[in-house]
């Protein structure tokens, strides 16, 4: 698939658009939208996934929220990352998250896409969460039902696996890539780190060249 | 063109663009074959995902795989990060635009300090003085912003820069502060970016996306925006994009008759020419010569010396980082605004060969910074990762360290015996291991970078260990220039020793690596080569093939 094909796969989910409208119109609306997004995330039937099953999608969303949590600012879920990742797989663009593509800026995740791309890696990884949870916290039930700290501990045992490193890579890309790819909703990833996409600037650029 | 043109130039980058324009202006008929598309400023954008990780402008390993190994005893596997652009303008379309001249020492260091055992360290057959007028020509014809006379280590120059330096960024101010406290000599970075309107082009709008990206304002002094339009305006130069040249054709007398290429639809085409000039870069030029092996030239064309592809040099590289109290906002404007070259020359007191320079920058676009810009002890996910990233992105700067790379016969470009590219041609195989002195120099400079950041008042500094390089965007030395036909591939005028109407000018011509920024020198060589090629053509000294 060429870069142009990938661009054509750019999408914005309906739910993402609603969030976007909220984020874009200032802080009160942002907080309202954040609350709405949290309700959506907590509801039994959140936004549908195209590629992943509802259960996989919910696990995926929770993992991205652990990678980039919400606090006083929107987290990965509110920034559209689970659906960004879903769209990456639905569009067959997951192969472009291979180590060869990220050689310049990311340590290798240690696995190449198989014939089925990265989908088997992610599906197997998601399926292993409950098993891991049972090993670590016998009798405590499924990973999704654990409290946040225990969920984190389970993920901690996976943090050097290709599965987790790939999702970390995809989450980071979704947060800070152009919003037209479906993540970085309302530029919330960029806003979080202080990047502005104005692309035309005049000096002074920062605090230290102000007097130069 | 029904009649064979005077010249076919393969590649439209730093050297190809310059030579095309110079020869066309001199009255010759020229066809430039470029593998990539002919984009314009309006095609360029700031999409980091498409540009940096999906290779929208650069060498895409899905179609053009590279294999890599450390030594010739190993079986090469996928790898080898050779970053070069595939579009009209070549590397100059997506480069950072650092335009350091070489110094005198880069041309005659072998004579000054002696041989280095196990290496092909040697003098160039030309001197800095001989190249100086062409450096000046680059700066004025292409358009370079800078300030002469600030650095006491500057080589002599016949003319100042045509444009003042770009406005200093916070990283430049801090770099200057730290360097001066240490008694070093920072100066405004020479950049091939217009600091004011120049020859009908826009000045820089400080978008902040130079490295890897095309310039949507046409302010970057790429050959795409400068010499190539002027070549076309003569009416004697055709820029033909989407053409992948895979063979240089040779007649019975051993003269080239032109080239064979795949067009954008993978149809085989021929382009005849009276003479051929290769400007494909230090990896693709030797590959094309090796692909052109024939019964007459079984080891590859122009390879009687056995040196085609040998002595691959990358230039050394190391990075240091520091975080400051206030926002620097390094995502704005050009990458580099201050440089220093206090450590340019080899110092025997260091205990190893080499030299280099430092510059101020933030070497990461947003995704890149989020992936790998933070200190090694910061978690890679979770609340602390998030807190740190949110604080550090606008407050971090790097000091980048650029240094020498020694020519070793065991570092080279060859054809992979099994892996093929998307056209079914043998893939590039890279064999590369840094010389121990090169690694020592990188580490030594990295320590200076950290000192500088600390002297500048960084709240915290960090670096990642220097490791052996497995790729670069500087590809040098693989068809080196020399007077001895047994020890070089091209002569002082860039003519191949073996084929009288075949010329090569690009990074492959280098004898030494310089100290980190080769493009200004590639173009100075190109202006000089074009002048000499034109003189020989006028004098009837370039025999054409049958």
XYZ file of C-alpha atoms in Angstrom, chain B residues 3-401:
399
model
C 18.935 13.331 -31.846
C 20.972 12.066 -28.915
C 21.437 14.889 -26.415
C 24.922 15.963 -25.436
C 24.491 14.692 -21.897
C 22.260 12.408 -19.927
C 22.433 13.126 -16.224
C 21.175 10.413 -13.890
C 19.794 11.990 -10.721
C 18.449 15.488 -10.094
C 19.698 16.128 -6.562
C 22.438 18.340 -5.164
C 24.934 17.633 -7.953
C 22.653 16.617 -10.835
C 20.586 19.779 -10.618
C 23.646 22.026 -10.597
C 25.373 20.258 -13.485
C 22.169 20.225 -15.562
C 21.771 23.959 -15.169
C 25.420 24.777 -15.808
C 25.619 22.651 -18.959
C 22.261 23.832 -20.318
C 23.195 27.471 -19.737
C 26.513 26.769 -21.491
C 24.549 25.708 -24.578
C 24.523 21.917 -24.292
C 21.433 19.769 -24.664
C 20.734 17.814 -21.490
C 18.260 15.139 -20.375
C 17.978 14.550 -16.626
C 16.517 11.207 -15.565
C 15.108 11.164 -12.052
C 13.625 8.093 -10.421
C 11.079 9.985 -8.307
C 8.241 12.337 -9.197
C 8.496 16.036 -10.063
C 6.667 17.659 -7.159
C 6.178 21.360 -6.544
C 6.044 23.448 -3.375
C 2.267 23.047 -3.139
C 2.675 19.260 -2.901
C 4.607 19.555 0.366
C 3.013 19.381 3.795
C 3.900 18.788 7.446
C 2.506 15.286 7.775
C 5.077 13.569 10.002
C 3.459 10.126 9.738
C 3.458 10.116 5.936
C 6.855 11.783 5.534
C 9.071 10.324 8.241
C 7.586 6.876 8.874
C 5.944 6.112 5.542
C 8.756 7.491 3.383
C 6.562 9.742 1.249
C 9.668 11.466 -0.156
C 12.481 9.123 0.712
C 13.877 5.683 0.132
C 11.057 3.238 0.881
C 12.401 -0.147 1.999
C 9.260 -1.910 0.768
C 10.189 -1.098 -2.834
C 13.906 -0.507 -2.506
C 15.109 -2.805 0.249
C 18.586 -2.529 1.670
C 20.443 -5.316 3.376
C 23.082 -4.771 6.020
C 25.989 -6.518 7.671
C 28.878 -5.403 9.843
C 31.574 -7.411 8.109
C 32.051 -9.230 4.840
C 32.094 -12.557 6.692
C 28.436 -12.152 7.655
C 25.282 -12.898 5.722
C 23.480 -9.571 5.252
C 19.941 -9.256 6.589
C 17.296 -6.562 6.240
C 18.473 -3.238 7.625
C 20.826 -0.420 6.857
C 19.052 2.853 7.168
C 20.139 4.820 4.101
C 18.044 7.938 4.013
C 17.795 9.512 0.602
C 15.072 11.275 -1.269
C 13.463 10.069 -4.472
C 12.041 13.099 -6.177
C 13.264 15.927 -8.388
C 15.669 17.851 -6.170
C 16.836 14.641 -4.489
C 18.229 15.072 -1.005
C 18.096 18.844 -1.305
C 14.280 18.661 -1.326
C 14.062 17.161 2.154
C 17.359 18.049 3.788
C 17.999 20.191 6.845
C 20.089 22.582 4.727
C 23.220 22.819 6.893
C 25.779 24.348 4.508
C 29.196 24.112 6.116
C 32.103 24.500 3.752
C 34.904 22.003 4.169
C 38.121 23.442 5.601
C 41.613 23.227 4.065
C 42.404 20.302 6.352
C 39.647 18.156 4.867
C 41.577 18.048 1.589
C 45.162 17.590 2.785
C 44.990 16.029 6.235
C 46.849 12.895 5.175
C 49.895 14.996 4.295
C 49.602 16.917 7.562
C 49.238 14.062 10.021
C 50.379 10.986 8.102
C 48.851 7.657 7.204
C 46.410 5.796 9.421
C 47.085 2.098 9.251
C 44.339 -0.151 7.947
C 42.562 2.742 6.229
C 42.629 4.435 2.834
C 42.944 7.838 4.483
C 44.346 10.073 1.741
C 44.620 13.555 0.305
C 42.234 14.829 -2.306
C 43.709 15.569 -5.741
C 42.353 19.111 -5.336
C 42.802 21.691 -2.594
C 40.458 23.955 -0.709
C 41.900 26.939 -2.577
C 41.041 25.331 -5.862
C 37.474 24.718 -4.754
C 36.938 28.071 -3.008
C 35.500 29.948 -6.023
C 32.953 27.170 -6.459
C 31.911 27.302 -2.801
C 31.232 30.983 -3.369
C 29.291 30.121 -6.477
C 27.149 27.659 -4.498
C 26.388 30.232 -1.849
C 25.337 32.909 -4.337
C 23.732 30.803 -7.057
C 21.798 28.461 -4.723
C 21.280 30.993 -1.935
C 22.877 30.461 1.465
C 22.210 32.529 4.603
C 25.056 33.044 7.043
C 27.594 35.396 8.544
C 31.229 35.269 7.547
C 33.998 36.340 9.866
C 32.459 35.313 13.177
C 34.160 31.946 13.521
C 37.942 32.197 13.861
C 38.104 28.700 12.364
C 36.360 29.632 9.097
C 38.369 28.761 5.989
C 39.283 31.735 3.777
C 36.522 33.006 1.518
C 36.427 35.405 -1.424
C 32.970 36.805 -0.759
C 30.532 37.109 2.165
C 27.259 35.194 2.255
C 24.549 36.651 0.006
C 21.961 36.731 2.803
C 22.161 37.464 6.543
C 21.713 34.537 8.954
C 18.238 33.351 9.892
C 16.896 34.739 13.191
C 18.396 33.012 16.205
C 16.193 30.547 18.067
C 16.209 29.877 21.813
C 18.422 26.832 21.239
C 20.888 29.120 19.455
C 20.890 31.658 22.290
C 21.477 28.933 24.890
C 24.147 27.277 22.732
C 25.932 30.591 22.424
C 25.660 31.194 26.167
C 27.082 27.785 27.080
C 29.809 27.852 24.445
C 31.051 31.309 25.402
C 31.202 30.352 29.082
C 33.495 27.522 28.032
C 35.647 29.804 25.897
C 34.429 28.307 22.621
C 33.426 30.181 19.449
C 29.794 29.788 18.341
C 28.668 31.412 15.103
C 25.460 31.755 13.066
C 24.732 28.544 11.169
C 25.193 28.741 7.399
C 21.923 27.429 5.980
C 20.698 26.920 2.410
C 17.431 28.590 3.336
C 16.454 32.095 2.241
C 16.457 34.495 5.198
C 15.048 37.162 2.884
C 13.417 37.012 -0.547
C 16.085 35.774 -2.931
C 16.069 35.489 -6.717
C 12.280 35.475 -6.844
C 11.892 32.960 -4.026
C 10.060 33.436 -0.723
C 11.942 33.926 2.487
C 11.600 31.338 5.255
C 8.256 31.418 7.097
C 9.698 29.465 10.063
C 7.240 26.558 9.783
C 9.688 24.338 11.650
C 9.597 21.391 9.248
C 12.853 21.304 7.269
C 14.503 18.006 8.159
C 12.766 15.207 6.170
C 10.181 17.599 4.703
C 9.792 19.497 1.448
C 9.430 23.281 1.758
C 5.963 24.489 0.848
C 7.227 28.072 0.640
C 10.079 27.379 -1.757
C 12.395 29.056 0.755
C 14.679 26.059 1.116
C 17.406 26.435 -1.502
C 16.756 23.025 -3.012
C 17.856 22.413 -6.579
C 14.101 21.854 -7.123
C 13.466 25.564 -6.556
C 16.757 27.053 -7.749
C 18.896 25.635 -10.535
C 16.414 23.149 -12.023
C 13.868 25.798 -13.101
C 16.782 27.780 -14.554
C 17.981 24.723 -16.445
C 14.503 24.210 -17.876
C 14.229 27.904 -18.800
C 17.091 27.514 -21.268
C 14.891 25.266 -23.406
C 17.818 22.867 -23.645
C 17.181 20.767 -20.546
C 14.467 18.183 -20.095
C 13.766 16.945 -16.562
C 12.222 13.507 -17.022
C 10.837 12.140 -13.746
C 9.701 8.620 -12.899
C 12.705 7.056 -14.670
C 14.671 4.353 -12.853
C 17.981 3.920 -14.669
C 19.313 0.409 -14.169
C 22.027 0.088 -16.807
C 24.662 2.228 -18.438
C 25.055 1.025 -22.006
C 28.524 0.622 -23.499
C 29.684 0.012 -27.071
C 32.451 -2.280 -28.300
C 35.084 0.362 -27.794
C 34.120 0.742 -24.167
C 32.330 4.054 -24.553
C 28.896 4.698 -23.158
C 26.054 5.188 -25.627
C 23.400 6.131 -23.080
C 21.330 4.445 -20.398
C 18.437 2.017 -20.082
C 15.702 2.666 -17.563
C 12.250 1.668 -16.379
C 9.675 4.392 -16.826
C 6.897 5.004 -14.293
C 4.960 2.054 -15.771
C 7.978 -0.268 -15.466
C 8.417 -0.276 -19.228
C 12.003 -0.592 -20.386
C 13.239 2.515 -22.231
C 16.516 3.667 -23.698
C 17.981 7.125 -23.696
C 20.939 7.614 -25.966
C 23.473 10.334 -25.213
C 26.917 11.484 -26.287
C 28.041 11.337 -22.664
C 26.599 10.235 -19.328
C 26.974 11.904 -15.937
C 26.038 9.976 -12.780
C 24.765 12.002 -9.820
C 22.777 9.329 -7.980
C 24.429 9.591 -4.519
C 27.101 7.552 -2.783
C 24.942 4.429 -2.621
C 23.027 4.393 -5.910
C 25.924 5.516 -8.124
C 28.137 2.522 -7.278
C 25.097 0.238 -7.407
C 24.338 1.413 -10.956
C 27.938 0.830 -12.011
C 27.867 -2.657 -10.511
C 24.498 -3.355 -12.186
C 26.137 -2.355 -15.488
C 28.595 -5.246 -15.447
C 29.105 -6.836 -18.867
C 31.477 -9.277 -20.530
C 33.781 -6.387 -21.243
C 33.444 -5.016 -17.691
C 32.744 -8.145 -15.600
C 33.316 -6.441 -12.234
C 31.055 -3.505 -13.010
C 31.528 -0.474 -15.179
C 34.440 1.883 -14.484
C 35.702 -0.564 -11.884
C 39.178 -1.558 -13.106
C 40.483 -0.286 -9.765
C 38.068 -2.542 -7.865
C 37.101 0.511 -5.829
C 33.534 1.084 -7.057
C 31.425 0.880 -3.912
C 34.439 0.724 -1.583
C 35.368 3.170 1.205
C 31.806 3.998 2.149
C 31.846 6.829 4.697
C 28.829 8.049 6.719
C 30.215 10.895 8.897
C 30.022 10.511 12.658
C 26.978 11.499 14.675
C 26.066 11.805 18.346
C 23.303 13.575 20.199
C 22.986 15.188 23.612
C 19.901 16.665 25.240
C 19.077 19.236 27.872
C 15.882 20.578 29.395
C 15.572 24.229 30.438
C 13.287 26.127 32.768
C 11.403 28.146 30.145
C 9.862 27.102 26.810
C 12.212 27.172 23.822
C 9.521 26.082 21.323
C 12.047 24.426 19.070
C 9.256 23.164 16.835
C 9.374 26.573 15.187
C 11.726 27.749 12.439
C 14.788 26.184 10.835
C 16.510 23.325 12.620
C 19.873 24.945 13.372
C 20.816 28.555 14.093
C 24.179 28.211 15.881
C 27.245 26.062 15.242
C 30.783 25.791 16.561
C 33.905 24.292 15.018
C 36.485 24.657 17.824
C 37.218 20.901 17.621
C 37.407 20.669 13.849
C 41.020 19.579 13.505
C 42.631 16.397 14.738
C 44.314 16.881 18.105
C 46.962 14.260 18.949
C 46.321 14.941 22.642
C 42.946 13.241 22.299
C 44.678 9.992 21.451
C 42.761 9.232 18.272
C 42.167 10.599 14.797
C 39.239 12.890 14.052
C 37.495 16.181 14.448
C 34.092 17.709 14.161
C 31.599 20.380 15.073
C 28.568 20.932 17.265
C 25.231 22.529 16.519
C 22.083 23.564 18.402
C 18.770 22.005 17.391
C 15.815 19.900 18.466
C 16.286 16.850 16.308
C 12.766 15.502 16.792
C 9.385 16.284 15.235
C 6.471 15.732 17.669
C 5.920 11.983 17.166
C 9.664 11.378 17.131
C 10.128 13.271 20.379
C 7.279 11.376 22.030
C 8.795 8.070 20.919
C 12.398 8.675 21.889
C 13.171 12.261 22.928
C 13.033 11.814 26.707
C 15.793 10.775 29.134
C 16.507 7.032 29.403
C 15.170 6.735 32.955
C 11.730 8.176 32.166
C 9.041 5.486 31.835
C 7.859 4.919 28.284
C 4.163 4.933 29.218
C 1.799 5.996 31.970
C 1.343 9.063 34.117
C 5.024 9.885 34.593
C 5.744 9.505 30.891
C 2.854 11.814 30.155
C 3.869 14.408 32.751
C 7.459 14.450 31.562
C 6.587 14.625 27.863
C 4.157 17.472 28.445
C 6.788 19.445 30.298
C 9.787 18.594 28.149
C 8.580 18.938 24.553
C 8.770 22.728 24.450
C 11.733 22.986 26.845
C 14.218 20.542 25.361
C 17.058 21.141 22.945
C 19.838 18.974 21.576
C 23.439 19.589 20.836
C 24.211 17.488 17.785
C 27.774 16.311 17.199
